[in-house]
Coordinates of C-alpha atoms in Angstrom, one line a residue:
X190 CA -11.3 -13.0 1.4
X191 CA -8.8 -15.5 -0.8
X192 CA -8.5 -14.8 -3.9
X193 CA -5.4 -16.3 -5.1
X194 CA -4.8 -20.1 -4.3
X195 CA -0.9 -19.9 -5.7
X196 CA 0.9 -16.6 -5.1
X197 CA 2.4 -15.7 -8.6
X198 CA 5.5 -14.7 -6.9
X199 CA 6.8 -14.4 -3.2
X200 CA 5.7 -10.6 -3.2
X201 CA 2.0 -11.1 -4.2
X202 CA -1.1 -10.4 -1.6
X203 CA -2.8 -14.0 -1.3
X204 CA -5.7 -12.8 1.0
X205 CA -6.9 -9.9 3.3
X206 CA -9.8 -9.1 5.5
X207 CA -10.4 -6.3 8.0
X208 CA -7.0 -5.0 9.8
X209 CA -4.7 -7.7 7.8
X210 CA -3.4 -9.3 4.7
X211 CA -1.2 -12.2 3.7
X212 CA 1.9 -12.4 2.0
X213 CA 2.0 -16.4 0.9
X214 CA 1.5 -17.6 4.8
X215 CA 2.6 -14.8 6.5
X216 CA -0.5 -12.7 7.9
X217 CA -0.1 -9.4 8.6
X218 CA -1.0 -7.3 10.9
X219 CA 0.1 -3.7 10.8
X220 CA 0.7 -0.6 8.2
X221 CA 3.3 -2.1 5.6
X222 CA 5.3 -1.2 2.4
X223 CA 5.6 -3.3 -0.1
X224 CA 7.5 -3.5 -3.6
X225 CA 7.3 -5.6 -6.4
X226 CA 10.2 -8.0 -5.7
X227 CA 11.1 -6.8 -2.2
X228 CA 10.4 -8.3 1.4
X229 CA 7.7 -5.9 3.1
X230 CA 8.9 -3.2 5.5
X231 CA 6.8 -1.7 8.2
X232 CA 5.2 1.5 7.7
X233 CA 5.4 3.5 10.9
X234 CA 1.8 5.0 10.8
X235 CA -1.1 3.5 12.9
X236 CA -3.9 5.6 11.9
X237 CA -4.6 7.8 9.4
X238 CA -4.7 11.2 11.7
X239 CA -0.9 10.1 12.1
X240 CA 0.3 10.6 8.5
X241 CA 1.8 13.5 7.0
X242 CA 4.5 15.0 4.5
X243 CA 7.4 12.6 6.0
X244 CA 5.4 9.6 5.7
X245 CA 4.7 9.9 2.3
X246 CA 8.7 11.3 1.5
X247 CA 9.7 7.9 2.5
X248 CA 7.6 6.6 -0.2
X249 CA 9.4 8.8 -2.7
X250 CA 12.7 8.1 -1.4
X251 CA 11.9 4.3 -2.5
X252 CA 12.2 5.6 -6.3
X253 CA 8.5 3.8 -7.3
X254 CA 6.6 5.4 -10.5
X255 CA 3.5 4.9 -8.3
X256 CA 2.3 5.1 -5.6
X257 CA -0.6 2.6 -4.1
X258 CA -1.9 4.0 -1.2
X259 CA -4.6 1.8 0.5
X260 CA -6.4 4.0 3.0
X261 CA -8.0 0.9 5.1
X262 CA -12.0 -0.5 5.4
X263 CA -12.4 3.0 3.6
X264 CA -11.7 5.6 0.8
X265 CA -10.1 8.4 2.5
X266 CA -7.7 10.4 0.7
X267 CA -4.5 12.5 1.8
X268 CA -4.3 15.9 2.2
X269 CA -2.5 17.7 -0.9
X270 CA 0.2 19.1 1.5
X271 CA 0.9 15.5 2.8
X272 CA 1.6 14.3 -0.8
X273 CA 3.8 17.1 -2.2
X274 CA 6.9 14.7 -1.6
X275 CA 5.4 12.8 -4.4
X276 CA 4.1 15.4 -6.7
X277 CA 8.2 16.9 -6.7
X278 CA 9.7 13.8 -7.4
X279 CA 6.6 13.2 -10.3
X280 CA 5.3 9.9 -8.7
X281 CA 2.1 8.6 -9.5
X282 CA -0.9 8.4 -6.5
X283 CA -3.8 6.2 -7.1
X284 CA -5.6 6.2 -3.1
X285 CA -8.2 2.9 -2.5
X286 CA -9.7 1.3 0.0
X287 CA -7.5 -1.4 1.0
X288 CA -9.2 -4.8 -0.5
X289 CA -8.9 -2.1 -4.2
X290 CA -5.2 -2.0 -3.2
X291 CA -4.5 -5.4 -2.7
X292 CA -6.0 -6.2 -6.0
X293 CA -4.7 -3.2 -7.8
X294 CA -1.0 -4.0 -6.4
X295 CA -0.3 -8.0 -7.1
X296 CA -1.9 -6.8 -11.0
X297 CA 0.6 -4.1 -11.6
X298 CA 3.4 -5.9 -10.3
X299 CA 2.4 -8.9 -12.5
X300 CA 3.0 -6.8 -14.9
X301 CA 6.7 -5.6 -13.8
X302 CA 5.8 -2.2 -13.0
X303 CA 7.5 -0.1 -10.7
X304 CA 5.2 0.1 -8.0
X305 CA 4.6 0.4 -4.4
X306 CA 1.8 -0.6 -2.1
X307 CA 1.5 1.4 0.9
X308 CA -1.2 0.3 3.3
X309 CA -2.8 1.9 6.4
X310 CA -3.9 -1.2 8.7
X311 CA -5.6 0.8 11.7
X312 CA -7.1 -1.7 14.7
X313 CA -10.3 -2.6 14.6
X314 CA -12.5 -2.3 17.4

């Protein structure tokens, strides 16, 4: 789905679907962070059995005041031991699906927030 025919800034999600989204014309395929004003970096996760407490300290160690996690097709949170990296450092959570996250992130950086999209992109298949 397309739902922004300009890209307010080089950072802003111009379009997803299942297993991607694009960053202006650059498609992408695999679990990414991304920060308002900052080139994406891959997010070494592949699925969502394969997170845990150090994938979400990373998060934390980016110094965000939330947190954007975009769980994939759907709504599946983290378990509260996996997010305690967070919760110490007193950084927000909100968990979507990932089309919510998308949407959710290019508003809030709009806005010059602090924020930080991380999204799960498992294959599909």
């Amino acid at each position: 789905m397309k739902f922004q025919p300009e890209p307010a800034h080089a950072h802003t999600i111009t379009a997803y679907g299942p297993g991607w989204v694009a960053l202006g014309a650059e498609r992408i395929g695999q679990s990414l962070i991304l920060q308002a004003g900052q080139p994406w970096t891959p997010w070494g996760v592949n699925s969502f059995e394969a997170l845990d407490a150090a994938a979400f300290a990373g998060l934390a160690e980016k110094g965000p005041e939330l947190v954007i996690f975009g769980s994939g097709q759907r709504l599946r949170f983290p378990k509260p031991a996996w997010i305690r990296p967070l919760v110490e450092k007193r950084i927000g959570l909100e968990t979507m699906d990932t089309p919510a996250a998308c949407r959710t992130f290019n508003i809030l950086a709009d806005e010059g927030r602090r924020v930080l999209l991380a999204l799960l992109m498992e294959p599909i298949g």
